[in-house]
mmCIF file of C-alpha atoms in Angstrom:
data_model
loop_
_atom_site.group_PDB
_atom_site.id
_atom_site.type_symbol
_atom_site.label_atom_id
_atom_site.label_comp_id
_atom_site.label_asym_id
_atom_site.label_seq_id
_atom_site.Cartn_x
_atom_site.Cartn_y
_atom_site.Cartn_z
ATOM 1 C CA MET A 1 -67.894 -16.732 -16.933
ATOM 2 C CA PHE A 2 -70.511 -16.437 -19.418
ATOM 3 C CA SER A 3 -68.610 -18.077 -22.084
ATOM 4 C CA ALA A 4 -67.958 -21.137 -19.958
ATOM 5 C CA ALA A 5 -71.526 -21.500 -18.904
ATOM 6 C CA PHE A 6 -73.006 -21.190 -22.781
ATOM 7 C CA ARG A 7 -69.889 -23.886 -23.795
ATOM 8 C CA ASN A 8 -71.565 -26.075 -20.781
ATOM 9 C CA VAL A 9 -74.983 -25.496 -21.852
ATOM 10 C CA ILE A 10 -74.334 -26.543 -25.621
ATOM 11 C CA LYS A 11 -72.263 -29.625 -24.566
ATOM 12 C CA ARG A 12 -74.929 -30.398 -21.966
ATOM 13 C CA ARG A 13 -72.204 -31.487 -19.416
ATOM 14 C CA ILE A 14 -69.718 -29.227 -17.498
ATOM 15 C CA THR A 15 -66.753 -28.921 -19.929
ATOM 16 C CA GLY A 16 -64.765 -26.300 -17.991
ATOM 17 C CA GLY A 17 -65.477 -23.727 -15.145
ATOM 18 C CA ALA A 18 -64.794 -19.975 -15.103
ATOM 19 C CA SER A 19 -63.983 -18.816 -11.791
ATOM 20 C CA THR A 20 -62.973 -15.446 -10.427
ATOM 21 C CA ILE A 21 -60.270 -15.509 -8.063
ATOM 22 C CA THR A 22 -62.605 -14.974 -5.377
ATOM 23 C CA MET A 23 -64.872 -17.889 -6.350
ATOM 24 C CA GLN A 24 -61.539 -20.006 -6.733
ATOM 25 C CA LEU A 25 -60.831 -19.054 -3.152
ATOM 26 C CA ALA A 26 -64.154 -19.769 -1.730
ATOM 27 C CA GLY A 27 -64.144 -23.394 -3.625
ATOM 28 C CA ASN A 28 -60.753 -24.131 -2.248
ATOM 29 C CA LEU A 29 -61.883 -23.180 1.344
ATOM 30 C CA PHE A 30 -65.006 -24.417 1.701
ATOM 31 C CA LEU A 31 -66.000 -26.616 -1.184
ATOM 32 C CA ASP A 32 -65.012 -30.030 -2.649
ATOM 33 C CA ARG A 33 -63.623 -28.817 -5.893
ATOM 34 C CA SER A 34 -63.882 -32.041 -7.267
ATOM 35 C CA ASP A 35 -67.589 -31.718 -7.631
ATOM 36 C CA ARG A 36 -68.313 -30.078 -11.072
ATOM 37 C CA SER A 37 -72.046 -29.566 -10.352
ATOM 38 C CA VAL A 38 -73.936 -26.489 -10.954
ATOM 39 C CA ARG A 39 -75.314 -26.519 -7.243
ATOM 40 C CA ARG A 40 -71.777 -26.441 -6.429
ATOM 41 C CA LYS A 41 -70.869 -23.755 -8.457
ATOM 42 C CA MET A 42 -73.826 -21.707 -7.286
ATOM 43 C CA GLN A 43 -72.895 -22.427 -3.826
ATOM 44 C CA GLU A 44 -69.275 -20.865 -4.756
ATOM 45 C CA ILE A 45 -70.699 -17.706 -6.310
ATOM 46 C CA LEU A 46 -72.444 -17.173 -3.003
ATOM 47 C CA LEU A 47 -69.806 -17.706 -0.709
ATOM 48 C CA ALA A 48 -67.527 -15.489 -3.410
ATOM 49 C CA LEU A 49 -70.049 -12.654 -3.010
ATOM 50 C CA GLN A 50 -69.931 -12.873 0.809
ATOM 51 C CA ILE A 51 -65.968 -12.783 0.781
ATOM 52 C CA GLU A 52 -66.152 -9.787 -1.441
ATOM 53 C CA ARG A 53 -68.493 -7.961 1.090
ATOM 54 C CA ARG A 54 -66.959 -8.938 4.205
ATOM 55 C CA TYR A 55 -63.015 -8.707 3.374
ATOM 56 C CA THR A 56 -60.929 -5.892 1.880
ATOM 57 C CA LYS A 57 -59.165 -6.677 -1.460
ATOM 58 C CA ARG A 58 -55.709 -6.642 0.419
ATOM 59 C CA ARG A 59 -56.913 -9.318 3.134
ATOM 60 C CA PHE A 60 -58.172 -11.513 0.484
ATOM 61 C CA SER A 61 -55.271 -11.110 -1.954
ATOM 62 C CA ARG A 62 -52.977 -12.272 1.038
ATOM 63 C CA CYS A 63 -55.430 -15.313 1.792
ATOM 64 C CA TYR A 64 -55.477 -16.354 -2.015
ATOM 65 C CA ALA A 65 -51.786 -15.841 -2.511
ATOM 66 C CA ASN A 66 -51.442 -18.368 0.925
ATOM 67 C CA GLN A 67 -53.558 -21.098 -0.496
ATOM 68 C CA VAL A 68 -53.276 -21.087 -4.307
ATOM 69 C CA TYR A 69 -51.754 -24.503 -5.522
ATOM 70 C CA LEU A 70 -48.087 -23.960 -7.521
ATOM 71 C CA ALA A 71 -47.349 -27.687 -7.959
ATOM 72 C CA HIS A 72 -45.586 -30.421 -6.288
ATOM 73 C CA GLY A 73 -47.440 -30.065 -3.007
ATOM 74 C CA ASN A 74 -46.848 -26.535 -2.813
ATOM 75 C CA TYR A 75 -49.717 -24.311 -1.356
ATOM 76 C CA GLY A 76 -48.847 -20.521 -1.693
ATOM 77 C CA PHE A 77 -46.322 -18.478 -2.799
ATOM 78 C CA ALA A 78 -44.059 -18.478 0.525
ATOM 79 C CA ALA A 79 -43.889 -22.221 -0.118
ATOM 80 C CA ALA A 80 -43.252 -22.304 -3.658
ATOM 81 C CA SER A 81 -40.479 -19.818 -3.231
ATOM 82 C CA GLN A 82 -38.844 -21.696 -0.690
ATOM 83 C CA PHE A 83 -39.394 -25.128 -3.128
ATOM 84 C CA TYR A 84 -38.271 -23.891 -6.314
ATOM 85 C CA PHE A 85 -35.614 -21.365 -5.461
ATOM 86 C CA GLY A 86 -34.377 -22.094 -1.836
ATOM 87 C CA LYS A 87 -35.139 -18.462 -0.425
ATOM 88 C CA PRO A 88 -38.070 -16.586 1.052
ATOM 89 C CA VAL A 89 -40.609 -14.876 -1.097
ATOM 90 C CA THR A 90 -39.388 -11.326 -0.081
ATOM 91 C CA ASP A 91 -35.896 -12.371 -1.681
ATOM 92 C CA LEU A 92 -37.175 -13.410 -5.212
ATOM 93 C CA LYS A 93 -35.732 -11.664 -8.271
ATOM 94 C CA LEU A 94 -38.280 -10.053 -10.807
ATOM 95 C CA GLN A 95 -38.037 -13.032 -13.195
ATOM 96 C CA GLU A 96 -38.780 -15.626 -10.218
ATOM 97 C CA ALA A 97 -41.494 -13.832 -8.887
ATOM 98 C CA ALA A 98 -43.030 -13.603 -12.485
ATOM 99 C CA LEU A 99 -42.427 -17.640 -12.847
ATOM 100 C CA LEU A 100 -44.374 -18.103 -9.652
ATOM 101 C CA ALA A 101 -47.139 -15.822 -11.032
ATOM 102 C CA GLY A 102 -47.158 -18.036 -14.468
ATOM 103 C CA MET A 103 -47.967 -20.811 -12.445
ATOM 104 C CA VAL A 104 -50.963 -19.861 -11.080
ATOM 105 C CA ASN A 105 -53.015 -20.970 -14.129
ATOM 106 C CA GLY A 106 -51.932 -24.771 -13.254
ATOM 107 C CA PRO A 107 -49.114 -27.116 -12.408
ATOM 108 C CA LYS A 108 -48.894 -27.894 -15.980
ATOM 109 C CA PHE A 109 -46.666 -24.486 -15.984
ATOM 110 C CA SER A 110 -43.951 -26.186 -13.140
ATOM 111 C CA PRO A 111 -40.289 -25.509 -14.302
ATOM 112 C CA LEU A 112 -39.659 -29.155 -12.965
ATOM 113 C CA SER A 113 -42.013 -31.022 -15.031
ATOM 114 C CA ASN A 114 -42.119 -28.538 -17.994
ATOM 115 C CA PRO A 115 -39.545 -26.262 -18.298
ATOM 116 C CA GLU A 116 -40.109 -24.809 -21.929
ATOM 117 C CA ALA A 117 -43.981 -24.299 -20.834
ATOM 118 C CA ALA A 118 -42.624 -22.395 -17.699
ATOM 119 C CA LEU A 119 -40.445 -20.177 -19.252
ATOM 120 C CA ASN A 120 -42.996 -19.271 -22.077
ATOM 121 C CA ARG A 121 -45.680 -18.772 -19.313
ATOM 122 C CA ARG A 122 -42.740 -16.725 -17.230
ATOM 123 C CA ASN A 123 -42.206 -14.578 -20.396
ATOM 124 C CA LEU A 124 -45.537 -13.880 -20.737
ATOM 125 C CA VAL A 125 -46.092 -12.665 -17.499
ATOM 126 C CA LEU A 126 -43.006 -10.316 -17.695
ATOM 127 C CA ARG A 127 -44.372 -8.983 -21.064
ATOM 128 C CA ARG A 128 -47.491 -7.962 -19.697
ATOM 129 C CA MET A 129 -45.609 -6.417 -16.723
ATOM 130 C CA GLU A 130 -43.938 -4.340 -19.033
ATOM 131 C CA GLU A 131 -46.994 -3.466 -21.211
ATOM 132 C CA LYS A 132 -48.763 -2.490 -18.136
ATOM 133 C CA ALA A 133 -45.905 -0.344 -16.915
ATOM 134 C CA ARG A 134 -45.837 1.392 -20.279
ATOM 135 C CA SER A 135 -49.523 1.949 -20.070
ATOM 136 C CA LEU A 136 -48.768 3.842 -16.742
ATOM 137 C CA ARG A 137 -45.275 5.230 -18.126
ATOM 138 C CA TRP A 138 -43.807 3.831 -15.251
ATOM 139 C CA LYS A 139 -40.068 3.162 -15.415
ATOM 140 C CA SER A 140 -38.327 0.455 -13.169
ATOM 141 C CA GLY A 141 -34.770 2.228 -12.913
ATOM 142 C CA ASN A 142 -31.881 -0.383 -13.946
ATOM 143 C CA GLU A 143 -34.374 -3.312 -13.822
ATOM 144 C CA LYS A 144 -36.169 -3.161 -17.302
ATOM 145 C CA VAL A 145 -38.863 -5.854 -17.227
ATOM 146 C CA ALA A 146 -37.819 -6.797 -21.165
ATOM 147 C CA ALA A 147 -34.233 -7.876 -19.742
ATOM 148 C CA ARG A 148 -35.374 -10.464 -17.745
ATOM 149 C CA LEU A 149 -36.848 -12.278 -20.719
ATOM 150 C CA ALA A 150 -33.426 -13.612 -21.442
ATOM 151 C CA HIS A 151 -32.709 -15.353 -18.279
ATOM 152 C CA PRO A 152 -33.026 -18.945 -17.946
ATOM 153 C CA ILE A 153 -35.008 -20.606 -15.148
ATOM 154 C CA SER A 154 -32.969 -21.668 -12.509
ATOM 155 C CA ALA A 155 -35.511 -23.594 -10.299
ATOM 156 C CA GLN A 156 -33.708 -26.283 -7.548
#
């Protein structure tokens, strides 16, 4: 967040934001996200602090998962799961869930409009999951994350 603020000061304009997930949720729910002013950013920070004080991480995470934009008019993982794979989010395979998780960074990772970027991003998510699993010395039984990297994207 500080590096983004530093870049904005150097360029004397807002060139990019740095928002935590809580700040994104606060901005999406209560503020005009097209307003890129310092005043709006301060409001977003204050709202994010209130959200973090009032709600549990679990409740907040559920709210974020239900409203995050995942391209092509889909808000939330449930809607995106139906749109891209034609099934409920609870029925997703690991590589499908990783694809959706990779799309949180923006619609530029949509498998429909940019399949190569979506595949690369999905693979990055899977690699990070594998690294995390290794760091926790966790084994996923028959489903090794690395084996999922070879699977192509199959969105509807």
